[in-house]
mmCIF file of C-alpha atoms and ligand atoms in Angstrom:
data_model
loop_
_atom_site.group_PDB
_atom_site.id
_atom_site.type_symbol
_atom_site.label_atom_id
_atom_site.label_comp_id
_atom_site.label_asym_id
_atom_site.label_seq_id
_atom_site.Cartn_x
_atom_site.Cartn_y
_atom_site.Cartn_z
ATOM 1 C CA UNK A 1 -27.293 14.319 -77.520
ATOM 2 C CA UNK A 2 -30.121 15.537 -75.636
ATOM 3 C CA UNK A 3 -33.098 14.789 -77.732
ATOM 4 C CA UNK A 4 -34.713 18.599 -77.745
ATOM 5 C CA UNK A 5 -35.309 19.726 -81.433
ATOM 6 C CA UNK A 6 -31.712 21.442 -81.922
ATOM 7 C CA UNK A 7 -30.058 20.971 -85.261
ATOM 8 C CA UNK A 8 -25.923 19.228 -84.833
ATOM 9 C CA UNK A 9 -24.569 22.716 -85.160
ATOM 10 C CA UNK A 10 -26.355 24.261 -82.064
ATOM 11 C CA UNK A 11 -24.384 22.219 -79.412
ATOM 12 C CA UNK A 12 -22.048 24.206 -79.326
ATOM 13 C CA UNK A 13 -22.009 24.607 -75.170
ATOM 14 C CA UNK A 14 -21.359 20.717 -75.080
ATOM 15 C CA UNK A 15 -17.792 19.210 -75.176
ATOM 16 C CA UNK A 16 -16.236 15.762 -76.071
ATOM 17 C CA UNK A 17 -14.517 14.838 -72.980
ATOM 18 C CA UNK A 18 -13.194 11.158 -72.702
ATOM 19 C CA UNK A 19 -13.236 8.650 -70.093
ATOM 20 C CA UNK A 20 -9.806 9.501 -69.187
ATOM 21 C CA UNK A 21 -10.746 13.391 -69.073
ATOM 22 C CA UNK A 22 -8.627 13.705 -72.353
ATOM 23 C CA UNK A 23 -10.609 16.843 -74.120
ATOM 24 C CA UNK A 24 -11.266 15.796 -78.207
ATOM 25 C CA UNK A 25 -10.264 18.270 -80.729
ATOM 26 C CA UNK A 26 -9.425 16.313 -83.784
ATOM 27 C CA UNK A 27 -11.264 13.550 -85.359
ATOM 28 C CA UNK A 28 -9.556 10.963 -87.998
ATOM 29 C CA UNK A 29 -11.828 9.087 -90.151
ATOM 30 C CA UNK A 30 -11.022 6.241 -91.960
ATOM 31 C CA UNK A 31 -12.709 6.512 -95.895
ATOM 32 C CA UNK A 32 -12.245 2.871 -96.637
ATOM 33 C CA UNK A 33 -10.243 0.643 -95.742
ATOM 34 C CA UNK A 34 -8.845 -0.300 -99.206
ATOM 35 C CA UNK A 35 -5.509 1.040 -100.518
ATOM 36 C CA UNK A 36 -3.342 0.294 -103.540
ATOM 37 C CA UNK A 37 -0.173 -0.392 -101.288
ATOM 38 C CA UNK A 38 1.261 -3.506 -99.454
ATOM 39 C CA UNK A 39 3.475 -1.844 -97.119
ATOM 40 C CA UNK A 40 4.710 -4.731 -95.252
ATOM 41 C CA UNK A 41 4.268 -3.103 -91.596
ATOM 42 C CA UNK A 42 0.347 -2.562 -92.589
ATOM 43 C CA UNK A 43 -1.825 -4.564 -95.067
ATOM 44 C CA UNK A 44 -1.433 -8.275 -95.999
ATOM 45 C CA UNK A 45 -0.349 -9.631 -98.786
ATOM 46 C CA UNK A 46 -3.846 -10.617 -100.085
ATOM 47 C CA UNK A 47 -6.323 -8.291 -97.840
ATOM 48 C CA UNK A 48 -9.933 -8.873 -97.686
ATOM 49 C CA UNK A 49 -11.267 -6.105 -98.127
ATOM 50 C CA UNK A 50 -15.256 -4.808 -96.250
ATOM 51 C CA UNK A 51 -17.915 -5.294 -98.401
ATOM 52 C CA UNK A 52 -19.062 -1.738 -100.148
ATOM 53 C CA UNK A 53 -22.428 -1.512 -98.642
ATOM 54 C CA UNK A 54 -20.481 -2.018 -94.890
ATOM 55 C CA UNK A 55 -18.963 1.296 -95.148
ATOM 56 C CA UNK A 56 -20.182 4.852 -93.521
ATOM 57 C CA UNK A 57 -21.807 6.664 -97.321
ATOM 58 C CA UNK A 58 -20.333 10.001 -97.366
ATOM 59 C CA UNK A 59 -24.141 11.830 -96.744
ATOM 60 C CA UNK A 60 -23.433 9.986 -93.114
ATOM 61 C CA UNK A 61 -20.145 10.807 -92.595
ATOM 62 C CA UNK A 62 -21.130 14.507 -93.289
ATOM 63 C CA UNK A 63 -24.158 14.339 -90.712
ATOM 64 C CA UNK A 64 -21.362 12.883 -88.076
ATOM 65 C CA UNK A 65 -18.894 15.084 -89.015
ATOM 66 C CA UNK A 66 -21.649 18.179 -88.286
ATOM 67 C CA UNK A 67 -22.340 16.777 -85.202
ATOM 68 C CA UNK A 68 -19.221 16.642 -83.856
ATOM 69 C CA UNK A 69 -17.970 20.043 -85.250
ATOM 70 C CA UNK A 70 -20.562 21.119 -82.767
ATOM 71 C CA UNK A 71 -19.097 19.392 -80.010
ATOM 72 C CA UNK A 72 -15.757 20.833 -79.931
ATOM 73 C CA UNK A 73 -14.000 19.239 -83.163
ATOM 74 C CA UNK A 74 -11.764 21.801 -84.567
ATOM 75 C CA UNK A 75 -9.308 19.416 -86.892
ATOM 76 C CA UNK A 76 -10.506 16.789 -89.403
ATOM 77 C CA UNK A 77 -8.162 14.139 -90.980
ATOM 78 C CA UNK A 78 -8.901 11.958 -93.776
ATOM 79 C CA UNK A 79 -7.368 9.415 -93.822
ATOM 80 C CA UNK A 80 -7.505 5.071 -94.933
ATOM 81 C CA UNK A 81 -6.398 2.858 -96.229
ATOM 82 C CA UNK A 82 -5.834 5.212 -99.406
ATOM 83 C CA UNK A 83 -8.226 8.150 -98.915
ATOM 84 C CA UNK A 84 -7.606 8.721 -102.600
ATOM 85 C CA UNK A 85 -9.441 5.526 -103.356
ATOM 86 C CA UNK A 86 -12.314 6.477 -102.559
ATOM 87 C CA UNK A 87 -14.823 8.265 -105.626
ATOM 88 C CA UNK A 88 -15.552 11.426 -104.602
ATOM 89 C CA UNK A 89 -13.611 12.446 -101.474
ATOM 90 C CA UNK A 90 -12.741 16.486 -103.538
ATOM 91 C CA UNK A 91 -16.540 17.078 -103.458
ATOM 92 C CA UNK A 92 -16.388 15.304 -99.655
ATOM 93 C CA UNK A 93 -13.729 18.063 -98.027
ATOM 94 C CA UNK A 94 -15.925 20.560 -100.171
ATOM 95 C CA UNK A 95 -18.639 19.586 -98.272
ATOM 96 C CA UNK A 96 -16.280 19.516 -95.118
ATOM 97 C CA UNK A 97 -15.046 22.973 -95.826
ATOM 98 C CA UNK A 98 -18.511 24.539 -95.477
ATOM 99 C CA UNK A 99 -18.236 23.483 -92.276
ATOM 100 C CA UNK A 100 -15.193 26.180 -91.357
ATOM 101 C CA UNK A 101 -18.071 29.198 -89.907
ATOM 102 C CA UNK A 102 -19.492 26.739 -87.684
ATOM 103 C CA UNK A 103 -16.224 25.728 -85.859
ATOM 104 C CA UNK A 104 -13.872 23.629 -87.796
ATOM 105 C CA UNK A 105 -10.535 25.357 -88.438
ATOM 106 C CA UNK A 106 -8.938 22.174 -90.210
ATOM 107 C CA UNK A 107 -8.881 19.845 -92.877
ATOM 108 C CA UNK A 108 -6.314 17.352 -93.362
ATOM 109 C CA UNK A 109 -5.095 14.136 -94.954
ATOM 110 C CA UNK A 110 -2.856 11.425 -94.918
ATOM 111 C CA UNK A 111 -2.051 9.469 -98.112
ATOM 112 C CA UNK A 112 0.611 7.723 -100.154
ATOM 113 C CA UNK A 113 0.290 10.218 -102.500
ATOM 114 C CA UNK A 114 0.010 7.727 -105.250
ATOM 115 C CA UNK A 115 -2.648 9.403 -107.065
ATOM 116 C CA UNK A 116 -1.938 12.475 -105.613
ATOM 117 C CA UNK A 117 -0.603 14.742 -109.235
ATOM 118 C CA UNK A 118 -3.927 13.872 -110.358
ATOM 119 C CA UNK A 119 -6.172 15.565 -107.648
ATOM 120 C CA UNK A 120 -3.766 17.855 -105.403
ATOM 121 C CA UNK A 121 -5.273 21.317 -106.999
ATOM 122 C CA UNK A 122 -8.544 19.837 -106.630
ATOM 123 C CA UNK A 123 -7.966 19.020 -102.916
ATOM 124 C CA UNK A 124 -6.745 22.308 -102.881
ATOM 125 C CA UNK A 125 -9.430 24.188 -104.020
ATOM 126 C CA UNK A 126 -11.478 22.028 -102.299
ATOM 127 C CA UNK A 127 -10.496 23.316 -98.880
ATOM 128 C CA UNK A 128 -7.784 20.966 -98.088
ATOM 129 C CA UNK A 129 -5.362 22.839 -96.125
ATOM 130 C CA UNK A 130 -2.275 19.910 -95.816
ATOM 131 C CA UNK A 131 -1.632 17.114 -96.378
ATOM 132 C CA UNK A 132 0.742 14.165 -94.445
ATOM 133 C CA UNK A 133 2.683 12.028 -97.077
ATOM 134 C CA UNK A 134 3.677 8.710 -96.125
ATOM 135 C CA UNK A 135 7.512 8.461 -98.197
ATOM 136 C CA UNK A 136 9.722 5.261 -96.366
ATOM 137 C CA UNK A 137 12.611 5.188 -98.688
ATOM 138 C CA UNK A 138 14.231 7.685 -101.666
ATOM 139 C CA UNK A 139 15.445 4.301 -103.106
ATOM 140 C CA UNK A 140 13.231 2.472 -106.353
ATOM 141 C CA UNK A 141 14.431 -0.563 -104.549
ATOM 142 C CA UNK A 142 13.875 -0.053 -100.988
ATOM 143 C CA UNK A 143 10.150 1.387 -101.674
ATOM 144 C CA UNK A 144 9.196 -1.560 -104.196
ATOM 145 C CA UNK A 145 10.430 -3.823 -101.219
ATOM 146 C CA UNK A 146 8.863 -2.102 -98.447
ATOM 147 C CA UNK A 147 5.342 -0.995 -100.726
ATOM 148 C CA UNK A 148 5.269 -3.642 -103.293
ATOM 149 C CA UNK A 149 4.759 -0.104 -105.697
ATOM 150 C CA UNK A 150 6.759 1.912 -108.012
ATOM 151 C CA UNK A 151 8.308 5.278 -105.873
ATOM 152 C CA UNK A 152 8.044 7.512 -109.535
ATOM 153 C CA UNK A 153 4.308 8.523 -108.987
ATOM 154 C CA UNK A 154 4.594 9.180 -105.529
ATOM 155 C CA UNK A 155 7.316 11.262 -105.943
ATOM 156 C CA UNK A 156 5.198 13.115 -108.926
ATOM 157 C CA UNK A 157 2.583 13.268 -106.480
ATOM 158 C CA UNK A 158 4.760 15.401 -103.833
ATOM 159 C CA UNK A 159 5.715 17.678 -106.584
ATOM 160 C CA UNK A 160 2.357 18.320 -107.576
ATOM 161 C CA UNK A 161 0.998 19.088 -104.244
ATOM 162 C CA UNK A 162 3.720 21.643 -103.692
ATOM 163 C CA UNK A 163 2.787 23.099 -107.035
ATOM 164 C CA UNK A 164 -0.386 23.736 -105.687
ATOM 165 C CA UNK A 165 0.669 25.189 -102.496
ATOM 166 C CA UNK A 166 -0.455 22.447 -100.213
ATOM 167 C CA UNK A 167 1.361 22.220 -97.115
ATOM 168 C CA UNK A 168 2.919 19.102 -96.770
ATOM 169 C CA UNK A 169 4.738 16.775 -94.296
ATOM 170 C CA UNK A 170 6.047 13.405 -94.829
ATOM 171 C CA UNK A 171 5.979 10.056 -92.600
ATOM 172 C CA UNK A 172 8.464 7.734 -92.463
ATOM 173 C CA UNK A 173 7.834 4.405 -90.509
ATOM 174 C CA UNK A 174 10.940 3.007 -90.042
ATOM 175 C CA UNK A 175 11.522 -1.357 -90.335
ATOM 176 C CA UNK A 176 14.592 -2.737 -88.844
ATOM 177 C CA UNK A 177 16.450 -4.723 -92.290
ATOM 178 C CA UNK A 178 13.887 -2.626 -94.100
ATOM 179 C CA UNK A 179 14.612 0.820 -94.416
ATOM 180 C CA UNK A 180 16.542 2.069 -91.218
ATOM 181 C CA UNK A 181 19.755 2.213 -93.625
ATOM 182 C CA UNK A 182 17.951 5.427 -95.174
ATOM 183 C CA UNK A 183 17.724 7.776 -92.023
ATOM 184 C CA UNK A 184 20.339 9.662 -92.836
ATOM 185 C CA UNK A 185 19.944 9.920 -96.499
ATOM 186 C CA UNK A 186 16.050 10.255 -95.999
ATOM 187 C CA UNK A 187 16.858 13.190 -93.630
ATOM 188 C CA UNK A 188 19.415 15.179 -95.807
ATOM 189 C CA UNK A 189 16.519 14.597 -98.880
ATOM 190 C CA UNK A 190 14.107 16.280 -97.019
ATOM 191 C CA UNK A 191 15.990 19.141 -95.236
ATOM 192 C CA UNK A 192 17.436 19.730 -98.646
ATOM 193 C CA UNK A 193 13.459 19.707 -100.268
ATOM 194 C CA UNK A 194 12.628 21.747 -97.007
ATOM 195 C CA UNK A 195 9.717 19.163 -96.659
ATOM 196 C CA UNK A 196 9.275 18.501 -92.916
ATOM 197 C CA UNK A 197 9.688 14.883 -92.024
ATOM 198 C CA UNK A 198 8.262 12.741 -89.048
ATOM 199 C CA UNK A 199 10.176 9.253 -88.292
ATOM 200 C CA UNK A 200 7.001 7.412 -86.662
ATOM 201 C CA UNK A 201 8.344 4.226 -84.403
ATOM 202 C CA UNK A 202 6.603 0.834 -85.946
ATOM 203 C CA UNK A 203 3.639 -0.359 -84.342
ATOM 204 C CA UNK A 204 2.321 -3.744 -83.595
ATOM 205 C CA UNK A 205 -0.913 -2.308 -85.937
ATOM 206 C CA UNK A 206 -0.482 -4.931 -88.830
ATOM 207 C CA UNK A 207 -2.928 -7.292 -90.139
ATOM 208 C CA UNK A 208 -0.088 -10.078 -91.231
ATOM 209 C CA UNK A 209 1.596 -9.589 -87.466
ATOM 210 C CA UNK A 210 4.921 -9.364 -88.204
ATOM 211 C CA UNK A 211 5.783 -6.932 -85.668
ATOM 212 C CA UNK A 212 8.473 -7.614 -83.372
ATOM 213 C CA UNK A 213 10.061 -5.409 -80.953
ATOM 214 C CA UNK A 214 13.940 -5.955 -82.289
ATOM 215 C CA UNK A 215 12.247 -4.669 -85.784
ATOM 216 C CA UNK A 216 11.313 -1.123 -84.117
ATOM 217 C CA UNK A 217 14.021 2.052 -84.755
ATOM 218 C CA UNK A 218 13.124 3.683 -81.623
ATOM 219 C CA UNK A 219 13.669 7.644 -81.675
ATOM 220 C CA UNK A 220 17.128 7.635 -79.445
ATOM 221 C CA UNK A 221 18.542 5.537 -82.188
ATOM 222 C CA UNK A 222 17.224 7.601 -84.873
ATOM 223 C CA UNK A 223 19.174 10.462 -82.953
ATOM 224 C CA UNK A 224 22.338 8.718 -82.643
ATOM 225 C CA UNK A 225 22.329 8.248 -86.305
ATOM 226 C CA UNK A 226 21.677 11.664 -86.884
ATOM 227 C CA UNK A 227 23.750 13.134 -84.204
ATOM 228 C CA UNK A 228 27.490 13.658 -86.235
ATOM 229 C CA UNK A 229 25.757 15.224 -89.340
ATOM 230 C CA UNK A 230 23.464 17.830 -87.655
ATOM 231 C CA UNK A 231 23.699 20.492 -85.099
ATOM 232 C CA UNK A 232 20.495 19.156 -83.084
ATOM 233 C CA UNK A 233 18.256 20.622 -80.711
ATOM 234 C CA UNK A 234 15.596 19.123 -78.806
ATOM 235 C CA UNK A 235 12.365 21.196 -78.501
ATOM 236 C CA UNK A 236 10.024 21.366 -75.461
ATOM 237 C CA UNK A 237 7.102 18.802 -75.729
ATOM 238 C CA UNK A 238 3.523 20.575 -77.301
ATOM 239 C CA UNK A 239 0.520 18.374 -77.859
ATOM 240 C CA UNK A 240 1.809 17.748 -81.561
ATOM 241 C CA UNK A 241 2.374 13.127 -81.082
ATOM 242 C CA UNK A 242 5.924 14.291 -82.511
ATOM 243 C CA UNK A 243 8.656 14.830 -80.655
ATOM 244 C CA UNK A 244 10.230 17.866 -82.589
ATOM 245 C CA UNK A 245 13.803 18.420 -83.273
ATOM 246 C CA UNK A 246 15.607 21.531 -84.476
ATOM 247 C CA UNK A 247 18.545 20.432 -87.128
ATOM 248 C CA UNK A 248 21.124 23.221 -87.875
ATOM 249 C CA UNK A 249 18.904 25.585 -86.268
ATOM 250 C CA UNK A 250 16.380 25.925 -89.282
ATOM 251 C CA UNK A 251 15.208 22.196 -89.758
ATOM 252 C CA UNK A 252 12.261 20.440 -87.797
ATOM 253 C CA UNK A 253 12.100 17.711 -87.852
ATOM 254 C CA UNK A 254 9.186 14.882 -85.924
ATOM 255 C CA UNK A 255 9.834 11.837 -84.264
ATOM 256 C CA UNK A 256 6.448 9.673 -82.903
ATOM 257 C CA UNK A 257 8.000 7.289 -80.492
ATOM 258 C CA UNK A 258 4.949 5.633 -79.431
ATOM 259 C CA UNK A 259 6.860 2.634 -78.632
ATOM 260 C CA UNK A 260 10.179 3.871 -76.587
ATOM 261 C CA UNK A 261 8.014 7.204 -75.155
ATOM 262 C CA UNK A 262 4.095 6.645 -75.330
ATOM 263 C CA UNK A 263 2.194 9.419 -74.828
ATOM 264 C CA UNK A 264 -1.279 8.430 -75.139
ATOM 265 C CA UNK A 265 -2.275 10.410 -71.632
ATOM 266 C CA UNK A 266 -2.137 13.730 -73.624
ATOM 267 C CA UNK A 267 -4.099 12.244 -76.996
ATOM 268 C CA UNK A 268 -6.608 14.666 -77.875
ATOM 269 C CA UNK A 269 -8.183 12.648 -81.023
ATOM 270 C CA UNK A 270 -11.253 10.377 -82.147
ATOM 271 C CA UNK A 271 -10.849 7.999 -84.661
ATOM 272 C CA UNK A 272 -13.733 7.029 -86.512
ATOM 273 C CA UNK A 273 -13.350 3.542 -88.832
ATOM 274 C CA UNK A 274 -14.889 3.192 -92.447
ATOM 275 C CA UNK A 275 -17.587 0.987 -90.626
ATOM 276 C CA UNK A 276 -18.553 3.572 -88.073
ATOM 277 C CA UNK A 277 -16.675 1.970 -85.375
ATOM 278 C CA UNK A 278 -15.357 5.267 -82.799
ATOM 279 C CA UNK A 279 -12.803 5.127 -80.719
ATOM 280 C CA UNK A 280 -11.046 7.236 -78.363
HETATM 281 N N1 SAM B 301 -2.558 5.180 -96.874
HETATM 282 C C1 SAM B 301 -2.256 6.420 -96.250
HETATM 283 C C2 SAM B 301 -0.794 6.539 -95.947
HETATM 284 O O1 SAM B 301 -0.097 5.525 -95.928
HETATM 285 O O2 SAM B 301 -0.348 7.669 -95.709
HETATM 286 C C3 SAM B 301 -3.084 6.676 -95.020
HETATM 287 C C4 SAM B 301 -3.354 5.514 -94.108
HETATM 288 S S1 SAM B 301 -1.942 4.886 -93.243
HETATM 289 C C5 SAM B 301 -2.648 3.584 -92.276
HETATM 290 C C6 SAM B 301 -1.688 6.193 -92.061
HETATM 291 C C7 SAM B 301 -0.327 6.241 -91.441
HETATM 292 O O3 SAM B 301 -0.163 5.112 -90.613
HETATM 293 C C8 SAM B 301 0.828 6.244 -92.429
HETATM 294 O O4 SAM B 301 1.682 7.331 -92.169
HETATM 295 C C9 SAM B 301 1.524 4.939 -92.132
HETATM 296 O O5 SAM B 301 2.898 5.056 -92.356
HETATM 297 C C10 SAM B 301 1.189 4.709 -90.676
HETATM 298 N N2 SAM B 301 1.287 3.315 -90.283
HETATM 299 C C11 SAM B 301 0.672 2.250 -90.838
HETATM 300 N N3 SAM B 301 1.027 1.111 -90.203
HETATM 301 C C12 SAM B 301 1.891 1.463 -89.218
HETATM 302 C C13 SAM B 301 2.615 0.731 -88.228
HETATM 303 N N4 SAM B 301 2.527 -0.601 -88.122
HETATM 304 N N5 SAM B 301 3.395 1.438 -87.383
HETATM 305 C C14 SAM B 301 3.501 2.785 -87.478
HETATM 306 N N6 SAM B 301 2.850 3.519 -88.385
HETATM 307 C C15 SAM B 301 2.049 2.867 -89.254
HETATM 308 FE FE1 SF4 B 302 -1.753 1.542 -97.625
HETATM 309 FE FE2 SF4 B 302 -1.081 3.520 -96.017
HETATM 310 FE FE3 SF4 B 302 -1.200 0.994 -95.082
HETATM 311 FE FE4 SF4 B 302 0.746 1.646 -96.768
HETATM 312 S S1 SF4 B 302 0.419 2.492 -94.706
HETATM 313 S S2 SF4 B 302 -0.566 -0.178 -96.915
HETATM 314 S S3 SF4 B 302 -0.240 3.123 -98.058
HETATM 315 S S4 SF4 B 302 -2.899 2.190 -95.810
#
């Protein structure tokens, strides 16, 4: 910022270049840090979660957002813990949405879709133009295991945002013991939905640090699995995280190997926490 009397939307000359010369376009903020969930590759068994008056109120994350639209932010993702947790996040991306003449061209979120039958139209009408689902397993079993929560209102949810005519893709983190059994199955479910699906590699991001490198699926393997069922194409790399594959020539289907093929030199996003914390 420059200090001259400008309001956030009139920087619009100004760009958000890191310190890596990796331009920003997208911005992820974090809504709390609470969620419903246990998946084991994320949250704790018992978290602690920030204190209330520790998080970003939405009248500041509105100001940021503003500001940042003005410097070059074109895509928006809400995301968590559970976005859906948090009281008033349809009147939020309404607020969000108003922002679409001054530069922003998306609004997204991820969720477990756990409460999602509840608000999708709302999101909808709200200006929410997709939504990522995180889905691990088709299995009552598997998910309980892997979520330590029932699969049926999840699985309501997904219904209910199609109803609504929210574009939606779903995330699968894949566990070694866990859920890797289900790649095939998980694959078939979704072709056969025609719900694109993105394998994402585990990450050594959880709090209880159970990661371990023999527990990560990495995307060759995923591949292999995949390999005697489908006709499969690779496609040329975009900026999408995903490594996309063509199935039968009319399936896509994502693969984020940040493990077995980072690509962090090409990240175009900012990632702001529930505290405020930003990072590049
Ligand atoms: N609660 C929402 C959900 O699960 O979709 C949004 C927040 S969650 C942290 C965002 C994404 O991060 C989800 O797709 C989740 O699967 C992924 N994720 C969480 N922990 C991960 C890990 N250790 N490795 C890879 N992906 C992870
Ligand atoms: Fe919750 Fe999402 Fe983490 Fe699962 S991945 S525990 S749903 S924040």
């Amino acid at each position: 910022m420059d200090g001259s009397t400008t309001t956030p939307l009139e920087h619009r000359s100004a760009q958000l270049i890191d310190q890596f010369g990796r331009h920003k376009h997208k911005l992820r903020i974090s809504l709390t840090d609470r969620c419903n969930f246990r998946c084991s590759y994320c949250m704790p068994d018992r978290p602690e979660w920030l204190a209330r008056k520790d998080i970003l109120s939405f009248e500041e994350l509105l100001t940021f957002c503003e500001m940042m639209v003005s410097l070059g932010i074109r895509h928006i993702r809400l995301t968590g813990g559970e976005p859906l947790m948090r009281q008033g996040v349809v009147n939020f991306i309404d607020a969000l949405n108003r922002l679409k003449p001054h530069g922003l061209e998306r609004i997204s979120m991820t969720s477990n879709a756990f409460y999602l039958n509840k608000y999708a139209l709302a999101l909808k009408e709200a200006g929410l133009d997709d939504l990522n689902i995180s889905l691990d397993s088709i299995h009552a079993d598997t998910f309980m295991n892997m979520t330590k929560r029932p699969i049926a209102p999840v699985l309501e949810g997904i219904a209910a945002a199609q109803q609504a005519n929210l574009p939606i893709k779903l995330n699968c983190v894949l566990v070694a013991g866990q859920n890797d059994h289900e790649v095939l199955e998980l694959t078939q479910w979704a072709y056969q939905q025609k719900i694109a699906l993105r394998f994402i590699e585990y990450m050594p991001l959880d709090q209880p640090k159970h990661w371990q490198r023999q527990k990560v699926i990495t995307e060759d393997n995923i591949v292999q699995t995949l390999n005697p069922h489908f006709q499969i194409q690779k496609q040329a790399r975009q900026h999408d995280p995903a490594t996309i594959y063509l199935l039968n020539d009319q399936y896509t289907l994502g693969i984020i190997s940040t493990i077995s093929k980072p690509f962090c030199q090409s990240c175009n996003r900012l990632r702001i926490t529930a505290m405020g914390e930003l990072f590049t």
